[in-house]
Each structure stands twice: as structure tokens, then as C-alpha cells.
Amino acid sequence: MALVDALATVALSLLLPPFLVVLVSVLVLASFGKSLGLRQKYVEVLLKVFEDGNRILVKKFGKERLAKNSGSMNEDSDSEDEARTNGSIIRNNFRPFSERDDDEVANKHEFELGDCLDYISAGMEAIVDDEVTKRFSAEELTSWNLLTRTNCHYEFISVRLTIFWVVGFLVRYFLLLPLRITILLFGMLVLVVCTYIVGCLPDSPVKKTINKKVSMFCFEFLSGALSLVCTYHNRENVPEGGICVANHTTPIDVLVLACDNTYDLVGQRHGGFLGIFQRALSRASAHIWFERCEAKDRFAVAKRLRDHVEDPDKLPILIFPEGTCINNTSVMQFKKGTFEVGGIIYPVAIKYDPRFGDAFWNSSKYSMVNYIYMMMTSWAIVCDVWYLPPMTIKENETSIEFANRVKAEIARQGGLVDLVWDGGLKRSAPKKEWKEQHQQEFSRRLKVSNLVTEKKVEKCE
């Protein structure tokens, strides 16, 4: 027992001084909006370690077996890439509707028993490879990233790989985690104090300028708690007003975008840790929070959005029209309400690098505290952000068509799959109207086929 205590004392004496030096350096430099550039170097070192580990796995298993052990993600990616080159993915469920137009059905086609095979085939394909529900689970990796919670477990394949994994575990849990927790707690304290001070100032252009500086400083400081490394592209398109819309993978999306610009946020009201964060932000600016279950509140939110957009002195609004988190592989249906408000829409595409950590938040499986713990014990959060040119609704274009056009641009730029499905399927069953649509279409085709048959019988008589 004495030996264990002695070893613990020695380890503490060796690790504590560099830990304190790094902590103090981060806090001091962050207060001046500077950094040591350690995150970029850290990511570069990780990439080299991953490449070395992947070479060991390829040598042990071979490429074919390794790809097989990694799951069927490669096949899915190939099919999705092929679909992207054609512009969008066509749902198999819609093939029976689109392959024959009304004239062809009415003039040439008679109903045959084989017509049911289209629906049977589409149903079987949906069961075997459901492209909707798999968007609500963690993205599969084609190679192992030395994290035990990913889909591949290779930590004991070889001595060298085991050493990599053990060293990585010690670094993440005994060096980075304490440092990140300290930065998070201190950053939240700074955010609450700063937003309270800004909230006490009278409304004026000076308050807006101070709020922008304070907000970017606080979010940049908090990004250190996740070792966030973000690359911003096409910054000439950064929103300065109107509505900014982006694909939604995680609550960290707000942190990623707020490190580069200041926004007023629109989203669901939360309690707990996230609720503290929301209340702190609301003191300094005009954020809009709503209850998902209150239908009446939607009209109030729409009115507040419209009033906000029409006020040139207000900050741009940041909205995630999907309404839920999707797993960094696709973009799902955008809610049309955002695109009915009017004004200029600024699309933004966000794509995370899953090799360093899975940024997707499965809210039905993990609480916010558990999710933050997982992010803080990952290697890092690395992502790319593309600011797209502003878009406005065209003449005679409906809000749904406009939403789909914006969604397609975000999917194209971010290399994501453009899906027509509603992200609400994550929490609820498909709408009754969707089922009735298929039933009505099939019934209509049966009636048309019967009329064609009756006409032919009358001619023969």
C-alpha cells in the first residue's frame, strides 16, 4: 500500500507542474483572444498515429478483411456517392408513383398482379437497409480511431497498437479531461458573468458591439474544453443579418458557428446544464426559446422571427430547420416555417471529421451531461464550415420548394446525403397522411385500370 501511495505521489508531482503551466497559459492567452496553436499540432500528431495504427491493422488483417470488419459503411458510401452525382437520392418507395405518368396508365396499362411487386420490393429494401433510422445512430468508421466506444475494437491486436491505446487512454482521461473540465467550468463562469454585465447595459450600438466581442471571446474560450479545431471557408458570405440556416448534428454546432460570428439563437427550451447556458445567453441578446410540445407557441415564435428579421439592428438568427440532430452523414427535411418568414437566407454547411470523435448527439440515448463527458474524453472535435452565398425565395416558388433548394445546396457543399424524410421520425411514428398517400395512389391506379378494361370489353362487344 505504501508503494502505491509513493507511486501516486511521484506521478502527481510529475504531471501537476506541466498541467498547471498549460492551464495558466490557456487561460491567459484566451483572455486576449490568442492561442498557442497547440490544437492544430495536436491534430496533426493524431493523424500520424491513426495512420500508423491503420498500417498495423492492414498488415494484421489485410484490406479486404479489415473493410469487412468495419461494417457495410463502404458499400453504403459508394451507393450514396453515386446518388449524389445524380443530384439527389430517389426513394424506392416513390418509384411506383413516378415511373408511369397518368397518360401512360390511362391509355396503355392494365392492372396486373405484378404491379404489387414494386411496393413489395420497396418495403423489403426498407426493412433490410432502412436509410432513415440509421441516420439516428452513430456514424460507422472505415478505420479504428483508438477509441473503445467506436464500432471496431482492435486495442489488443498487437503490442504496438496496445501501447498506442494505453498511452492515448492516459492522455485523454488523466491529462486532457481534467484540463477540459477546468476550462469548461471557468468558461461557463466567465460566460454567465459577462452576459450579466452586458445585459445591464442600455440598448445601443455600443452594447451590440460589446456583446459581439464578449460572445465570440466566451465561445472561443469554451471551445478549448473540446479541443475544437474548425476550418471556415468562404468567409465573405458570413451572415450579417437575416436568417442563417445550417444542418444539425449536435448542440456543439452553436459553439462552432459562434466562434466566428455572433448570432441570436432559436431553439427548444431546455432544463439542467443546457438551461443554464440558455438563460445566460438570453441576458445579453434577444434569443428565442420555445417548447416543442406547445402548438400555440409556434405562432408566437413565427411572429417573433418575423419581427426580428425586419429589425435591421438585430443580429442574424441561427436556426437548424431539421429540428433534431442527424448523424453527420445526411441532411433531412427542413421545416418550412423558417422559409415562410421572409428575408435573406444564409445557408451554412457543417461537416465533422469522425476520426477524432463522434460529434453526433443521440438525445434519446444520452443526457446532455453524458454527451459532454463523451466529447471531452474524445480526441478532439474537428470540422469544416462552409458559408454559402445568400439565397432568397424565387417568384412563384413555395416555401417548401425554397426549403428543399436550400437543403440541397447544404448537402452538396458538405458532402452529405439529401434525404426527403422528416427528422421527427426519430421520436414518433410516420404520419398517417403518408400511409394514406400510398393507399390512395394505389387505389387510383386500380380504378384507372378497371376503366381501361371496361372500355376494351365494350369495344369487343
PDB file of N, CA and C in Angstrom, residues 326-394:
ATOM      1  N   ILE A 326     -28.941  14.945 -36.618  1.00  0.00           N
ATOM      2  CA  ILE A 326     -28.719  13.865 -37.582  1.00  0.00           C
ATOM      3  C   ILE A 326     -27.233  13.504 -37.546  1.00  0.00           C
ATOM      4  N   ASN A 327     -26.895  12.266 -37.867  1.00  0.00           N
ATOM      5  CA  ASN A 327     -25.572  11.737 -37.522  1.00  0.00           C
ATOM      6  C   ASN A 327     -24.436  12.087 -38.474  1.00  0.00           C
ATOM      7  N   ASN A 328     -24.400  13.299 -39.022  1.00  0.00           N
ATOM      8  CA  ASN A 328     -23.235  13.777 -39.766  1.00  0.00           C
ATOM      9  C   ASN A 328     -23.049  13.085 -41.115  1.00  0.00           C
ATOM     10  N   THR A 329     -24.065  12.333 -41.579  1.00  0.00           N
ATOM     11  CA  THR A 329     -23.964  11.689 -42.883  1.00  0.00           C
ATOM     12  C   THR A 329     -24.978  12.234 -43.880  1.00  0.00           C
ATOM     13  N   SER A 330     -25.989  12.947 -43.413  1.00  0.00           N
ATOM     14  CA  SER A 330     -27.071  13.355 -44.306  1.00  0.00           C
ATOM     15  C   SER A 330     -27.758  14.615 -43.793  1.00  0.00           C
ATOM     16  N   VAL A 331     -28.619  15.169 -44.636  1.00  0.00           N
ATOM     17  CA  VAL A 331     -29.477  16.293 -44.273  1.00  0.00           C
ATOM     18  C   VAL A 331     -30.912  15.849 -44.501  1.00  0.00           C
ATOM     19  N   MET A 332     -31.746  15.991 -43.484  1.00  0.00           N
ATOM     20  CA  MET A 332     -33.139  15.561 -43.591  1.00  0.00           C
ATOM     21  C   MET A 332     -34.047  16.767 -43.772  1.00  0.00           C
ATOM     22  N   GLN A 333     -35.326  16.511 -43.880  1.00  0.00           N
ATOM     23  CA  GLN A 333     -36.309  17.524 -44.265  1.00  0.00           C
ATOM     24  C   GLN A 333     -36.211  18.794 -43.418  1.00  0.00           C
ATOM     25  N   PHE A 334     -36.201  19.953 -44.105  1.00  0.00           N
ATOM     26  CA  PHE A 334     -36.228  21.238 -43.433  1.00  0.00           C
ATOM     27  C   PHE A 334     -37.676  21.643 -43.176  1.00  0.00           C
ATOM     28  N   LYS A 335     -37.948  22.128 -41.965  1.00  0.00           N
ATOM     29  CA  LYS A 335     -39.284  22.622 -41.651  1.00  0.00           C
ATOM     30  C   LYS A 335     -39.535  23.904 -42.450  1.00  0.00           C
ATOM     31  N   LYS A 336     -40.700  24.014 -43.036  1.00  0.00           N
ATOM     32  CA  LYS A 336     -40.985  25.139 -43.928  1.00  0.00           C
ATOM     33  C   LYS A 336     -41.180  26.461 -43.201  1.00  0.00           C
ATOM     34  N   GLY A 337     -41.477  26.433 -41.878  1.00  0.00           N
ATOM     35  CA  GLY A 337     -41.771  27.658 -41.146  1.00  0.00           C
ATOM     36  C   GLY A 337     -40.666  28.693 -41.245  1.00  0.00           C
ATOM     37  N   THR A 338     -39.425  28.251 -41.212  1.00  0.00           N
ATOM     38  CA  THR A 338     -38.293  29.172 -41.298  1.00  0.00           C
ATOM     39  C   THR A 338     -38.301  29.928 -42.612  1.00  0.00           C
ATOM     40  N   PHE A 339     -38.746  29.288 -43.671  1.00  0.00           N
ATOM     41  CA  PHE A 339     -38.668  29.858 -45.011  1.00  0.00           C
ATOM     42  C   PHE A 339     -39.933  30.625 -45.395  1.00  0.00           C
ATOM     43  N   GLU A 340     -40.885  30.698 -44.466  1.00  0.00           N
ATOM     44  CA  GLU A 340     -42.092  31.498 -44.680  1.00  0.00           C
ATOM     45  C   GLU A 340     -41.973  32.884 -44.070  1.00  0.00           C
ATOM     46  N   VAL A 341     -40.938  33.087 -43.259  1.00  0.00           N
ATOM     47  CA  VAL A 341     -40.762  34.354 -42.554  1.00  0.00           C
ATOM     48  C   VAL A 341     -40.425  35.474 -43.524  1.00  0.00           C
ATOM     49  N   GLY A 342     -39.648  35.164 -44.551  1.00  0.00           N
ATOM     50  CA  GLY A 342     -39.189  36.173 -45.490  1.00  0.00           C
ATOM     51  C   GLY A 342     -37.772  36.610 -45.168  1.00  0.00           C
ATOM     52  N   GLY A 343     -37.243  37.470 -45.992  1.00  0.00           N
ATOM     53  CA  GLY A 343     -35.879  37.946 -45.796  1.00  0.00           C
ATOM     54  C   GLY A 343     -34.860  37.060 -46.482  1.00  0.00           C
ATOM     55  N   ILE A 344     -33.601  37.342 -46.197  1.00  0.00           N
ATOM     56  CA  ILE A 344     -32.485  36.631 -46.831  1.00  0.00           C
ATOM     57  C   ILE A 344     -32.102  35.421 -45.992  1.00  0.00           C
ATOM     58  N   ILE A 345     -31.870  34.312 -46.667  1.00  0.00           N
ATOM     59  CA  ILE A 345     -31.427  33.077 -46.016  1.00  0.00           C
ATOM     60  C   ILE A 345     -29.939  32.875 -46.302  1.00  0.00           C
ATOM     61  N   TYR A 346     -29.169  32.658 -45.250  1.00  0.00           N
ATOM     62  CA  TYR A 346     -27.733  32.392 -45.383  1.00  0.00           C
ATOM     63  C   TYR A 346     -27.474  30.925 -45.047  1.00  0.00           C
ATOM     64  N   PRO A 347     -27.286  30.059 -46.049  1.00  0.00           N
ATOM     65  CA  PRO A 347     -27.043  28.636 -45.759  1.00  0.00           C
ATOM     66  C   PRO A 347     -25.608  28.405 -45.275  1.00  0.00           C
ATOM     67  N   VAL A 348     -25.473  27.472 -44.348  1.00  0.00           N
ATOM     68  CA  VAL A 348     -24.158  27.080 -43.830  1.00  0.00           C
ATOM     69  C   VAL A 348     -24.112  25.562 -43.749  1.00  0.00           C
ATOM     70  N   ALA A 349     -23.044  24.975 -44.263  1.00  0.00           N
ATOM     71  CA  ALA A 349     -22.854  23.521 -44.203  1.00  0.00           C
ATOM     72  C   ALA A 349     -21.764  23.204 -43.182  1.00  0.00           C
ATOM     73  N   ILE A 350     -22.055  22.252 -42.295  1.00  0.00           N
ATOM     74  CA  ILE A 350     -21.097  21.831 -41.262  1.00  0.00           C
ATOM     75  C   ILE A 350     -20.833  20.345 -41.418  1.00  0.00           C
ATOM     76  N   LYS A 351     -19.565  19.981 -41.487  1.00  0.00           N
ATOM     77  CA  LYS A 351     -19.178  18.578 -41.622  1.00  0.00           C
ATOM     78  C   LYS A 351     -18.083  18.258 -40.618  1.00  0.00           C
ATOM     79  N   TYR A 352     -18.328  17.276 -39.741  1.00  0.00           N
ATOM     80  CA  TYR A 352     -17.357  16.880 -38.724  1.00  0.00           C
ATOM     81  C   TYR A 352     -16.501  15.725 -39.224  1.00  0.00           C
ATOM     82  N   ASP A 353     -15.269  15.693 -38.753  1.00  0.00           N
ATOM     83  CA  ASP A 353     -14.358  14.593 -39.074  1.00  0.00           C
ATOM     84  C   ASP A 353     -14.526  13.522 -37.995  1.00  0.00           C
ATOM     85  N   PRO A 354     -15.152  12.374 -38.318  1.00  0.00           N
ATOM     86  CA  PRO A 354     -15.469  11.372 -37.288  1.00  0.00           C
ATOM     87  C   PRO A 354     -14.250  10.629 -36.760  1.00  0.00           C
ATOM     88  N   ARG A 355     -13.093  10.796 -37.393  1.00  0.00           N
ATOM     89  CA  ARG A 355     -11.912  10.081 -36.928  1.00  0.00           C
ATOM     90  C   ARG A 355     -11.479  10.529 -35.532  1.00  0.00           C
ATOM     91  N   PHE A 356     -11.755  11.769 -35.181  1.00  0.00           N
ATOM     92  CA  PHE A 356     -11.286  12.305 -33.902  1.00  0.00           C
ATOM     93  C   PHE A 356     -12.332  12.185 -32.805  1.00  0.00           C
ATOM     94  N   GLY A 357     -13.573  11.961 -33.164  1.00  0.00           N
ATOM     95  CA  GLY A 357     -14.637  11.824 -32.187  1.00  0.00           C
ATOM     96  C   GLY A 357     -15.986  11.970 -32.861  1.00  0.00           C
ATOM     97  N   ASP A 358     -16.953  11.207 -32.399  1.00  0.00           N
ATOM     98  CA  ASP A 358     -18.302  11.255 -32.975  1.00  0.00           C
ATOM     99  C   ASP A 358     -19.071  12.396 -32.327  1.00  0.00           C
ATOM    100  N   ALA A 359     -19.305  13.463 -33.087  1.00  0.00           N
ATOM    101  CA  ALA A 359     -19.956  14.655 -32.548  1.00  0.00           C
ATOM    102  C   ALA A 359     -21.469  14.511 -32.454  1.00  0.00           C
ATOM    103  N   PHE A 360     -22.045  13.478 -33.047  1.00  0.00           N
ATOM    104  CA  PHE A 360     -23.496  13.324 -33.073  1.00  0.00           C
ATOM    105  C   PHE A 360     -24.037  13.106 -31.661  1.00  0.00           C
ATOM    106  N   TRP A 361     -25.140  13.837 -31.347  1.00  0.00           N
ATOM    107  CA  TRP A 361     -25.799  13.676 -30.050  1.00  0.00           C
ATOM    108  C   TRP A 361     -27.077  12.882 -30.236  1.00  0.00           C
ATOM    109  N   ASN A 362     -27.095  11.660 -29.712  1.00  0.00           N
ATOM    110  CA  ASN A 362     -28.298  10.842 -29.719  1.00  0.00           C
ATOM    111  C   ASN A 362     -29.065  11.159 -28.434  1.00  0.00           C
ATOM    112  N   SER A 363     -29.948  12.161 -28.532  1.00  0.00           N
ATOM    113  CA  SER A 363     -30.626  12.674 -27.339  1.00  0.00           C
ATOM    114  C   SER A 363     -31.556  11.652 -26.703  1.00  0.00           C
ATOM    115  N   SER A 364     -32.000  10.654 -27.478  1.00  0.00           N
ATOM    116  CA  SER A 364     -32.863   9.625 -26.912  1.00  0.00           C
ATOM    117  C   SER A 364     -32.074   8.578 -26.128  1.00  0.00           C
ATOM    118  N   LYS A 365     -30.759   8.613 -26.218  1.00  0.00           N
ATOM    119  CA  LYS A 365     -29.906   7.619 -25.561  1.00  0.00           C
ATOM    120  C   LYS A 365     -29.022   8.232 -24.481  1.00  0.00           C
ATOM    121  N   TYR A 366     -28.544   9.458 -24.709  1.00  0.00           N
ATOM    122  CA  TYR A 366     -27.612  10.083 -23.769  1.00  0.00           C
ATOM    123  C   TYR A 366     -28.163  11.422 -23.285  1.00  0.00           C
ATOM    124  N   SER A 367     -27.974  11.706 -22.019  1.00  0.00           N
ATOM    125  CA  SER A 367     -28.304  13.022 -21.494  1.00  0.00           C
ATOM    126  C   SER A 367     -27.237  14.020 -21.924  1.00  0.00           C
ATOM    127  N   MET A 368     -27.501  15.301 -21.712  1.00  0.00           N
ATOM    128  CA  MET A 368     -26.533  16.316 -22.104  1.00  0.00           C
ATOM    129  C   MET A 368     -25.227  16.165 -21.332  1.00  0.00           C
ATOM    130  N   VAL A 369     -25.304  15.849 -20.045  1.00  0.00           N
ATOM    131  CA  VAL A 369     -24.084  15.687 -19.236  1.00  0.00           C
ATOM    132  C   VAL A 369     -23.261  14.500 -19.738  1.00  0.00           C
ATOM    133  N   ASN A 370     -23.926  13.379 -20.035  1.00  0.00           N
ATOM    134  CA  ASN A 370     -23.209  12.212 -20.565  1.00  0.00           C
ATOM    135  C   ASN A 370     -22.578  12.518 -21.910  1.00  0.00           C
ATOM    136  N   TYR A 371     -23.315  13.265 -22.725  1.00  0.00           N
ATOM    137  CA  TYR A 371     -22.800  13.609 -24.047  1.00  0.00           C
ATOM    138  C   TYR A 371     -21.556  14.486 -23.931  1.00  0.00           C
ATOM    139  N   ILE A 372     -21.594  15.495 -23.053  1.00  0.00           N
ATOM    140  CA  ILE A 372     -20.437  16.370 -22.874  1.00  0.00           C
ATOM    141  C   ILE A 372     -19.237  15.568 -22.361  1.00  0.00           C
ATOM    142  N   TYR A 373     -19.515  14.618 -21.460  1.00  0.00           N
ATOM    143  CA  TYR A 373     -18.429  13.764 -20.960  1.00  0.00           C
ATOM    144  C   TYR A 373     -17.798  12.968 -22.105  1.00  0.00           C
ATOM    145  N   MET A 374     -18.618  12.427 -23.000  1.00  0.00           N
ATOM    146  CA  MET A 374     -18.089  11.674 -24.140  1.00  0.00           C
ATOM    147  C   MET A 374     -17.268  12.564 -25.061  1.00  0.00           C
ATOM    148  N   MET A 375     -17.735  13.802 -25.271  1.00  0.00           N
ATOM    149  CA  MET A 375     -16.987  14.717 -26.133  1.00  0.00           C
ATOM    150  C   MET A 375     -15.649  15.112 -25.491  1.00  0.00           C
ATOM    151  N   MET A 376     -15.657  15.280 -24.190  1.00  0.00           N
ATOM    152  CA  MET A 376     -14.443  15.711 -23.502  1.00  0.00           C
ATOM    153  C   MET A 376     -13.447  14.578 -23.319  1.00  0.00           C
ATOM    154  N   THR A 377     -13.865  13.333 -23.522  1.00  0.00           N
ATOM    155  CA  THR A 377     -12.938  12.202 -23.486  1.00  0.00           C
ATOM    156  C   THR A 377     -12.638  11.686 -24.888  1.00  0.00           C
ATOM    157  N   SER A 378     -13.090  12.406 -25.907  1.00  0.00           N
ATOM    158  CA  SER A 378     -12.697  12.094 -27.278  1.00  0.00           C
ATOM    159  C   SER A 378     -11.356  12.769 -27.563  1.00  0.00           C
ATOM    160  N   TRP A 379     -10.808  12.461 -28.699  1.00  0.00           N
ATOM    161  CA  TRP A 379      -9.527  13.066 -29.050  1.00  0.00           C
ATOM    162  C   TRP A 379      -9.671  14.569 -29.263  1.00  0.00           C
ATOM    163  N   ALA A 380     -10.641  14.942 -30.090  1.00  0.00           N
ATOM    164  CA  ALA A 380     -10.868  16.352 -30.402  1.00  0.00           C
ATOM    165  C   ALA A 380     -12.155  16.445 -31.217  1.00  0.00           C
ATOM    166  N   ILE A 381     -12.620  17.668 -31.446  1.00  0.00           N
ATOM    167  CA  ILE A 381     -13.728  17.915 -32.357  1.00  0.00           C
ATOM    168  C   ILE A 381     -13.173  18.711 -33.528  1.00  0.00           C
ATOM    169  N   VAL A 382     -13.127  18.076 -34.678  1.00  0.00           N
ATOM    170  CA  VAL A 382     -12.554  18.686 -35.881  1.00  0.00           C
ATOM    171  C   VAL A 382     -13.650  18.793 -36.935  1.00  0.00           C
ATOM    172  N   CYS A 383     -13.793  19.951 -37.525  1.00  0.00           N
ATOM    173  CA  CYS A 383     -14.870  20.124 -38.504  1.00  0.00           C
ATOM    174  C   CYS A 383     -14.511  21.192 -39.529  1.00  0.00           C
ATOM    175  N   ASP A 384     -15.296  21.215 -40.598  1.00  0.00           N
ATOM    176  CA  ASP A 384     -15.215  22.239 -41.637  1.00  0.00           C
ATOM    177  C   ASP A 384     -16.558  22.942 -41.737  1.00  0.00           C
ATOM    178  N   VAL A 385     -16.518  24.252 -41.952  1.00  0.00           N
ATOM    179  CA  VAL A 385     -17.725  25.061 -42.110  1.00  0.00           C
ATOM    180  C   VAL A 385     -17.638  25.814 -43.428  1.00  0.00           C
ATOM    181  N   TRP A 386     -18.692  25.692 -44.224  1.00  0.00           N
ATOM    182  CA  TRP A 386     -18.763  26.415 -45.493  1.00  0.00           C
ATOM    183  C   TRP A 386     -19.894  27.433 -45.429  1.00  0.00           C
ATOM    184  N   TYR A 387     -19.559  28.716 -45.620  1.00  0.00           N
ATOM    185  CA  TYR A 387     -20.580  29.752 -45.735  1.00  0.00           C
ATOM    186  C   TYR A 387     -20.992  29.846 -47.214  1.00  0.00           C
ATOM    187  N   LEU A 388     -22.244  29.569 -47.491  1.00  0.00           N
ATOM    188  CA  LEU A 388     -22.738  29.584 -48.865  1.00  0.00           C
ATOM    189  C   LEU A 388     -23.316  30.952 -49.213  1.00  0.00           C
ATOM    190  N   PRO A 389     -23.385  31.298 -50.500  1.00  0.00           N
ATOM    191  CA  PRO A 389     -23.958  32.589 -50.901  1.00  0.00           C
ATOM    192  C   PRO A 389     -25.402  32.725 -50.415  1.00  0.00           C
ATOM    193  N   PRO A 390     -25.818  33.936 -50.048  1.00  0.00           N
ATOM    194  CA  PRO A 390     -27.188  34.138 -49.564  1.00  0.00           C
ATOM    195  C   PRO A 390     -28.218  33.774 -50.632  1.00  0.00           C
ATOM    196  N   MET A 391     -29.373  33.314 -50.181  1.00  0.00           N
ATOM    197  CA  MET A 391     -30.431  32.870 -51.087  1.00  0.00           C
ATOM    198  C   MET A 391     -31.746  33.535 -50.686  1.00  0.00           C
ATOM    199  N   THR A 392     -32.578  33.827 -51.677  1.00  0.00           N
ATOM    200  CA  THR A 392     -33.912  34.379 -51.439  1.00  0.00           C
ATOM    201  C   THR A 392     -34.929  33.555 -52.221  1.00  0.00           C
ATOM    202  N   ILE A 393     -36.165  33.615 -51.782  1.00  0.00           N
ATOM    203  CA  ILE A 393     -37.213  32.854 -52.435  1.00  0.00           C
ATOM    204  C   ILE A 393     -37.496  33.435 -53.827  1.00  0.00           C
ATOM    205  N   LYS A 394     -37.675  32.565 -54.805  1.00  0.00           N
ATOM    206  CA  LYS A 394     -37.933  32.999 -56.166  1.00  0.00           C
ATOM    207  C   LYS A 394     -39.419  33.286 -56.367  1.00  0.00           C
TER     208      LYS A 394
END
